[in-house]
Amino acid sequence: SGVNRGNNAAENTLYSGTVGGAMEAALQGLRAVALSQFMGPKNARLQNPFEAAAAHGVRTIRALLEADAWTDEDYRTFFNVNFPALPGSDVRGIRVVAQGFRRYTRFTVEPHFSPSGRKFLWVKGGPQHPPTEPGTDVHANHEGFVAVTPMRADLTAHDALAALQERFQT
């Protein structure tokens, strides 16, 4: 699925149509990869701002195929790949990393009116470049690497599950 314009890393993963498409394919038993190109000042001015994805996409997918990294479990593995906001020649390699979290990114909601006078709310995302922890997708992209994150559709907070089950079983 993709290549998406803009990153689908960190919390953006949760509401990404590109990632959702790959997840649905995985749930149907297909090998799936979501591809997204981080945008920033270093690639926005390029004739092809998708240069990093174009230069490294095939190699990244081939590496995943050669690693035979997919599983046959009920929640099959799929991969979220984010290319850094760099020219293709500046990409430093590939890193397999966890999904990050940009702690200080906040959304704003602005009321607007359509040309027909209908009121709607415009949800605006915050900055996409705040740092995340090392070993995460955004951090890898900021360091110049293609970020590959293995994912599954199961969003259960397993660390909270047992305690809450015990508490609510009355």
PDB file of C-alpha atoms in Angstrom:
ATOM      1  CA  SER A   1       0.000   0.000   0.000  1.00  0.00           C
ATOM      2  CA  GLY A   2       1.440   3.401  -0.881  1.00  0.00           C
ATOM      3  CA  VAL A   3       3.765   5.161  -1.413  1.00  0.00           C
ATOM      4  CA  ASN A   4       1.983   7.676   0.828  1.00  0.00           C
ATOM      5  CA  ARG A   5       2.982  11.351   0.790  1.00  0.00           C
ATOM      6  CA  GLY A   6       3.966  12.033   4.392  1.00  0.00           C
ATOM      7  CA  ASN A   7       5.085   9.757   7.174  1.00  0.00           C
ATOM      8  CA  ASN A   8       2.942   7.086   8.739  1.00  0.00           C
ATOM      9  CA  ALA A   9       5.202   6.641  11.720  1.00  0.00           C
ATOM     10  CA  ALA A  10       4.641   6.863  15.470  1.00  0.00           C
ATOM     11  CA  GLU A  11       1.024   7.714  16.365  1.00  0.00           C
ATOM     12  CA  ASN A  12       0.210   8.478  12.702  1.00  0.00           C
ATOM     13  CA  THR A  13       0.246   4.708  12.191  1.00  0.00           C
ATOM     14  CA  LEU A  14      -3.042   4.374  14.066  1.00  0.00           C
ATOM     15  CA  TYR A  15      -5.162   6.339  11.605  1.00  0.00           C
ATOM     16  CA  SER A  16      -3.249   5.823   8.378  1.00  0.00           C
ATOM     17  CA  GLY A  17      -5.195   4.586   5.378  1.00  0.00           C
ATOM     18  CA  THR A  18      -1.940   3.294   3.896  1.00  0.00           C
ATOM     19  CA  VAL A  19      -1.220   1.209   6.991  1.00  0.00           C
ATOM     20  CA  GLY A  20      -4.896   0.193   7.158  1.00  0.00           C
ATOM     21  CA  GLY A  21      -4.708  -1.115   3.593  1.00  0.00           C
ATOM     22  CA  ALA A  22      -1.650  -3.231   4.409  1.00  0.00           C
ATOM     23  CA  MET A  23      -3.276  -4.466   7.628  1.00  0.00           C
ATOM     24  CA  GLU A  24      -6.422  -5.534   5.776  1.00  0.00           C
ATOM     25  CA  ALA A  25      -4.332  -7.363   3.180  1.00  0.00           C
ATOM     26  CA  ALA A  26      -2.485  -9.172   5.989  1.00  0.00           C
ATOM     27  CA  LEU A  27      -5.783 -10.144   7.616  1.00  0.00           C
ATOM     28  CA  GLN A  28      -6.761 -11.677   4.265  1.00  0.00           C
ATOM     29  CA  GLY A  29      -3.581 -13.779   4.284  1.00  0.00           C
ATOM     30  CA  LEU A  30      -1.522 -11.671   1.889  1.00  0.00           C
ATOM     31  CA  ARG A  31       2.039 -10.513   2.386  1.00  0.00           C
ATOM     32  CA  ALA A  32       1.661  -6.794   2.890  1.00  0.00           C
ATOM     33  CA  VAL A  33       3.806  -3.690   3.230  1.00  0.00           C
ATOM     34  CA  ALA A  34       2.757  -0.070   3.829  1.00  0.00           C
ATOM     35  CA  LEU A  35       5.148   2.438   2.225  1.00  0.00           C
ATOM     36  CA  SER A  36       5.307   6.115   3.209  1.00  0.00           C
ATOM     37  CA  GLN A  37       7.655   8.967   2.341  1.00  0.00           C
ATOM     38  CA  PHE A  38       8.443  11.387   5.183  1.00  0.00           C
ATOM     39  CA  MET A  39       8.383  14.968   3.865  1.00  0.00           C
ATOM     40  CA  GLY A  40      10.706  17.703   5.053  1.00  0.00           C
ATOM     41  CA  PRO A  41      12.896  20.567   3.869  1.00  0.00           C
ATOM     42  CA  LYS A  42      15.603  18.282   2.440  1.00  0.00           C
ATOM     43  CA  ASN A  43      13.305  16.485   0.008  1.00  0.00           C
ATOM     44  CA  ALA A  44      10.410  18.930  -0.477  1.00  0.00           C
ATOM     45  CA  ARG A  45      12.486  20.954  -2.943  1.00  0.00           C
ATOM     46  CA  LEU A  46      13.641  17.964  -4.979  1.00  0.00           C
ATOM     47  CA  GLN A  47      12.201  17.452  -8.442  1.00  0.00           C
ATOM     48  CA  ASN A  48      10.992  14.100  -7.079  1.00  0.00           C
ATOM     49  CA  PRO A  49      10.280  14.395  -3.326  1.00  0.00           C
ATOM     50  CA  PHE A  50       9.746  10.609  -3.330  1.00  0.00           C
ATOM     51  CA  GLU A  51      13.385  10.068  -4.316  1.00  0.00           C
ATOM     52  CA  ALA A  52      14.274   8.080  -1.170  1.00  0.00           C
ATOM     53  CA  ALA A  53      11.308   5.746  -1.666  1.00  0.00           C
ATOM     54  CA  ALA A  54      12.128   5.347  -5.364  1.00  0.00           C
ATOM     55  CA  ALA A  55      15.794   4.614  -4.652  1.00  0.00           C
ATOM     56  CA  HIS A  56      15.291   2.244  -1.706  1.00  0.00           C
ATOM     57  CA  GLY A  57      11.760   0.814  -1.943  1.00  0.00           C
ATOM     58  CA  VAL A  58      12.490  -2.209  -4.112  1.00  0.00           C
ATOM     59  CA  ARG A  59      15.618  -3.099  -2.106  1.00  0.00           C
ATOM     60  CA  THR A  60      13.669  -2.867   1.155  1.00  0.00           C
ATOM     61  CA  ILE A  61      10.843  -5.094  -0.081  1.00  0.00           C
ATOM     62  CA  ARG A  62      13.320  -7.600  -1.554  1.00  0.00           C
ATOM     63  CA  ALA A  63      15.091  -7.778   1.811  1.00  0.00           C
ATOM     64  CA  LEU A  64      11.771  -8.501   3.546  1.00  0.00           C
ATOM     65  CA  LEU A  65      10.920 -11.191   0.987  1.00  0.00           C
ATOM     66  CA  GLU A  66      14.359 -12.794   1.350  1.00  0.00           C
ATOM     67  CA  ALA A  67      14.026 -12.762   5.147  1.00  0.00           C
ATOM     68  CA  ASP A  68      10.639 -14.515   4.806  1.00  0.00           C
ATOM     69  CA  ALA A  69       9.529 -12.348   7.712  1.00  0.00           C
ATOM     70  CA  TRP A  70       5.775 -12.895   7.390  1.00  0.00           C
ATOM     71  CA  THR A  71       3.873 -15.202   9.752  1.00  0.00           C
ATOM     72  CA  ASP A  72       0.780 -17.375   9.351  1.00  0.00           C
ATOM     73  CA  GLU A  73      -0.730 -16.488  12.731  1.00  0.00           C
ATOM     74  CA  ASP A  74      -4.302 -15.234  12.995  1.00  0.00           C
ATOM     75  CA  TYR A  75      -3.057 -11.655  13.221  1.00  0.00           C
ATOM     76  CA  ARG A  76      -0.530 -11.938  10.427  1.00  0.00           C
ATOM     77  CA  THR A  77       2.506  -9.743  10.421  1.00  0.00           C
ATOM     78  CA  PHE A  78       2.712  -6.874   7.955  1.00  0.00           C
ATOM     79  CA  PHE A  79       5.330  -4.164   7.645  1.00  0.00           C
ATOM     80  CA  ASN A  80       5.210  -0.407   7.905  1.00  0.00           C
ATOM     81  CA  VAL A  81       8.065   1.208   5.958  1.00  0.00           C
ATOM     82  CA  ASN A  82       8.844   4.915   6.267  1.00  0.00           C
ATOM     83  CA  PHE A  83      11.475   6.551   4.069  1.00  0.00           C
ATOM     84  CA  PRO A  84      13.432   9.511   5.480  1.00  0.00           C
ATOM     85  CA  ALA A  85      12.963  13.061   4.219  1.00  0.00           C
ATOM     86  CA  LEU A  86      16.227  13.006   2.277  1.00  0.00           C
ATOM     87  CA  PRO A  87      17.511  12.681  -1.257  1.00  0.00           C
ATOM     88  CA  GLY A  88      17.883   8.999  -2.132  1.00  0.00           C
ATOM     89  CA  SER A  89      21.688   9.223  -2.177  1.00  0.00           C
ATOM     90  CA  ASP A  90      21.747  10.455   1.441  1.00  0.00           C
ATOM     91  CA  VAL A  91      19.850   7.479   2.902  1.00  0.00           C
ATOM     92  CA  ARG A  92      22.167   5.613   5.301  1.00  0.00           C
ATOM     93  CA  GLY A  93      20.546   2.171   5.210  1.00  0.00           C
ATOM     94  CA  ILE A  94      17.650   0.245   6.722  1.00  0.00           C
ATOM     95  CA  ARG A  95      16.742  -0.145  10.403  1.00  0.00           C
ATOM     96  CA  VAL A  96      14.139  -2.521  11.838  1.00  0.00           C
ATOM     97  CA  VAL A  97      12.545  -0.571  14.671  1.00  0.00           C
ATOM     98  CA  ALA A  98       9.511  -0.244  16.932  1.00  0.00           C
ATOM     99  CA  GLN A  99       6.648   2.188  16.436  1.00  0.00           C
ATOM    100  CA  GLY A 100       7.535   5.461  18.116  1.00  0.00           C
ATOM    101  CA  PHE A 101       5.534   8.066  19.995  1.00  0.00           C
ATOM    102  CA  ARG A 102       5.964  11.839  19.599  1.00  0.00           C
ATOM    103  CA  ARG A 103       5.110  12.943  23.120  1.00  0.00           C
ATOM    104  CA  TYR A 104       4.833  16.624  22.361  1.00  0.00           C
ATOM    105  CA  THR A 105       2.772  16.498  19.172  1.00  0.00           C
ATOM    106  CA  ARG A 106      -0.697  17.877  19.759  1.00  0.00           C
ATOM    107  CA  PHE A 107      -3.605  18.357  17.416  1.00  0.00           C
ATOM    108  CA  THR A 108      -5.697  21.484  17.142  1.00  0.00           C
ATOM    109  CA  VAL A 109      -9.298  21.776  16.047  1.00  0.00           C
ATOM    110  CA  GLU A 110     -10.417  24.826  14.096  1.00  0.00           C
ATOM    111  CA  PRO A 111     -14.021  25.590  13.147  1.00  0.00           C
ATOM    112  CA  HIS A 112     -14.526  26.473   9.460  1.00  0.00           C
ATOM    113  CA  PHE A 113     -17.418  27.017   7.084  1.00  0.00           C
ATOM    114  CA  SER A 114     -17.863  25.357   3.707  1.00  0.00           C
ATOM    115  CA  PRO A 115     -18.816  27.459   0.652  1.00  0.00           C
ATOM    116  CA  SER A 116     -22.424  26.389   1.260  1.00  0.00           C
ATOM    117  CA  GLY A 117     -22.263  27.792   4.799  1.00  0.00           C
ATOM    118  CA  ARG A 118     -22.109  24.462   6.570  1.00  0.00           C
ATOM    119  CA  LYS A 119     -19.907  24.444   9.674  1.00  0.00           C
ATOM    120  CA  PHE A 120     -17.196  21.797   9.986  1.00  0.00           C
ATOM    121  CA  LEU A 121     -14.166  21.190  12.168  1.00  0.00           C
ATOM    122  CA  TRP A 122     -10.700  21.017  10.697  1.00  0.00           C
ATOM    123  CA  VAL A 123      -8.382  18.783  12.723  1.00  0.00           C
ATOM    124  CA  LYS A 124      -4.803  19.929  12.185  1.00  0.00           C
ATOM    125  CA  GLY A 125      -1.874  17.748  13.101  1.00  0.00           C
ATOM    126  CA  GLY A 126       1.061  19.051  15.037  1.00  0.00           C
ATOM    127  CA  PRO A 127       4.703  19.115  13.992  1.00  0.00           C
ATOM    128  CA  GLN A 128       5.886  15.858  12.432  1.00  0.00           C
ATOM    129  CA  HIS A 129       9.534  16.276  13.348  1.00  0.00           C
ATOM    130  CA  PRO A 130       9.698  16.068  17.173  1.00  0.00           C
ATOM    131  CA  PRO A 131      12.192  13.414  18.236  1.00  0.00           C
ATOM    132  CA  THR A 132      11.242   9.998  19.563  1.00  0.00           C
ATOM    133  CA  GLU A 133      13.201   7.393  21.482  1.00  0.00           C
ATOM    134  CA  PRO A 134      16.126   5.615  19.790  1.00  0.00           C
ATOM    135  CA  GLY A 135      15.081   2.351  18.197  1.00  0.00           C
ATOM    136  CA  THR A 136      11.827   3.811  16.851  1.00  0.00           C
ATOM    137  CA  ASP A 137      10.546   4.672  13.378  1.00  0.00           C
ATOM    138  CA  VAL A 138      10.708   8.467  13.632  1.00  0.00           C
ATOM    139  CA  HIS A 139      14.162   8.358  15.237  1.00  0.00           C
ATOM    140  CA  ALA A 140      15.477   6.092  12.462  1.00  0.00           C
ATOM    141  CA  ASN A 141      14.086   8.457   9.810  1.00  0.00           C
ATOM    142  CA  HIS A 142      15.626  11.483  11.532  1.00  0.00           C
ATOM    143  CA  GLU A 143      18.963   9.662  11.548  1.00  0.00           C
ATOM    144  CA  GLY A 144      18.693   9.095   7.788  1.00  0.00           C
ATOM    145  CA  PHE A 145      17.549   5.461   7.742  1.00  0.00           C
ATOM    146  CA  VAL A 146      14.612   3.692   6.152  1.00  0.00           C
ATOM    147  CA  ALA A 147      12.444   2.551   9.089  1.00  0.00           C
ATOM    148  CA  VAL A 148      10.867  -0.919   8.890  1.00  0.00           C
ATOM    149  CA  THR A 149       8.369  -1.758  11.648  1.00  0.00           C
ATOM    150  CA  PRO A 150       6.787  -5.218  11.917  1.00  0.00           C
ATOM    151  CA  MET A 151       3.125  -4.831  12.893  1.00  0.00           C
ATOM    152  CA  ARG A 152      -0.054  -6.778  13.634  1.00  0.00           C
ATOM    153  CA  ALA A 153      -3.723  -5.818  13.791  1.00  0.00           C
ATOM    154  CA  ASP A 154      -4.012  -6.717  17.493  1.00  0.00           C
ATOM    155  CA  LEU A 155      -4.071  -3.392  19.363  1.00  0.00           C
ATOM    156  CA  THR A 156      -4.868  -4.993  22.726  1.00  0.00           C
ATOM    157  CA  ALA A 157      -2.959  -3.495  25.672  1.00  0.00           C
ATOM    158  CA  HIS A 158      -1.855  -6.911  26.907  1.00  0.00           C
ATOM    159  CA  ASP A 159      -0.047  -5.401  29.913  1.00  0.00           C
ATOM    160  CA  ALA A 160      -3.381  -4.022  31.225  1.00  0.00           C
ATOM    161  CA  LEU A 161      -5.616  -6.923  30.227  1.00  0.00           C
ATOM    162  CA  ALA A 162      -5.203  -9.326  33.173  1.00  0.00           C
ATOM    163  CA  ALA A 163      -5.475  -6.646  35.866  1.00  0.00           C
ATOM    164  CA  LEU A 164      -8.645  -5.198  34.356  1.00  0.00           C
ATOM    165  CA  GLN A 165     -10.211  -8.614  33.807  1.00  0.00           C
ATOM    166  CA  GLU A 166      -9.614  -9.438  37.466  1.00  0.00           C
ATOM    167  CA  ARG A 167     -11.032  -6.120  38.630  1.00  0.00           C
ATOM    168  CA  PHE A 168     -14.228  -6.344  36.571  1.00  0.00           C
ATOM    169  CA  GLN A 169     -15.041 -10.001  37.219  1.00  0.00           C
ATOM    170  CA  THR A 170     -17.423  -9.562  40.112  1.00  0.00           C
TER     171      THR A 170
END
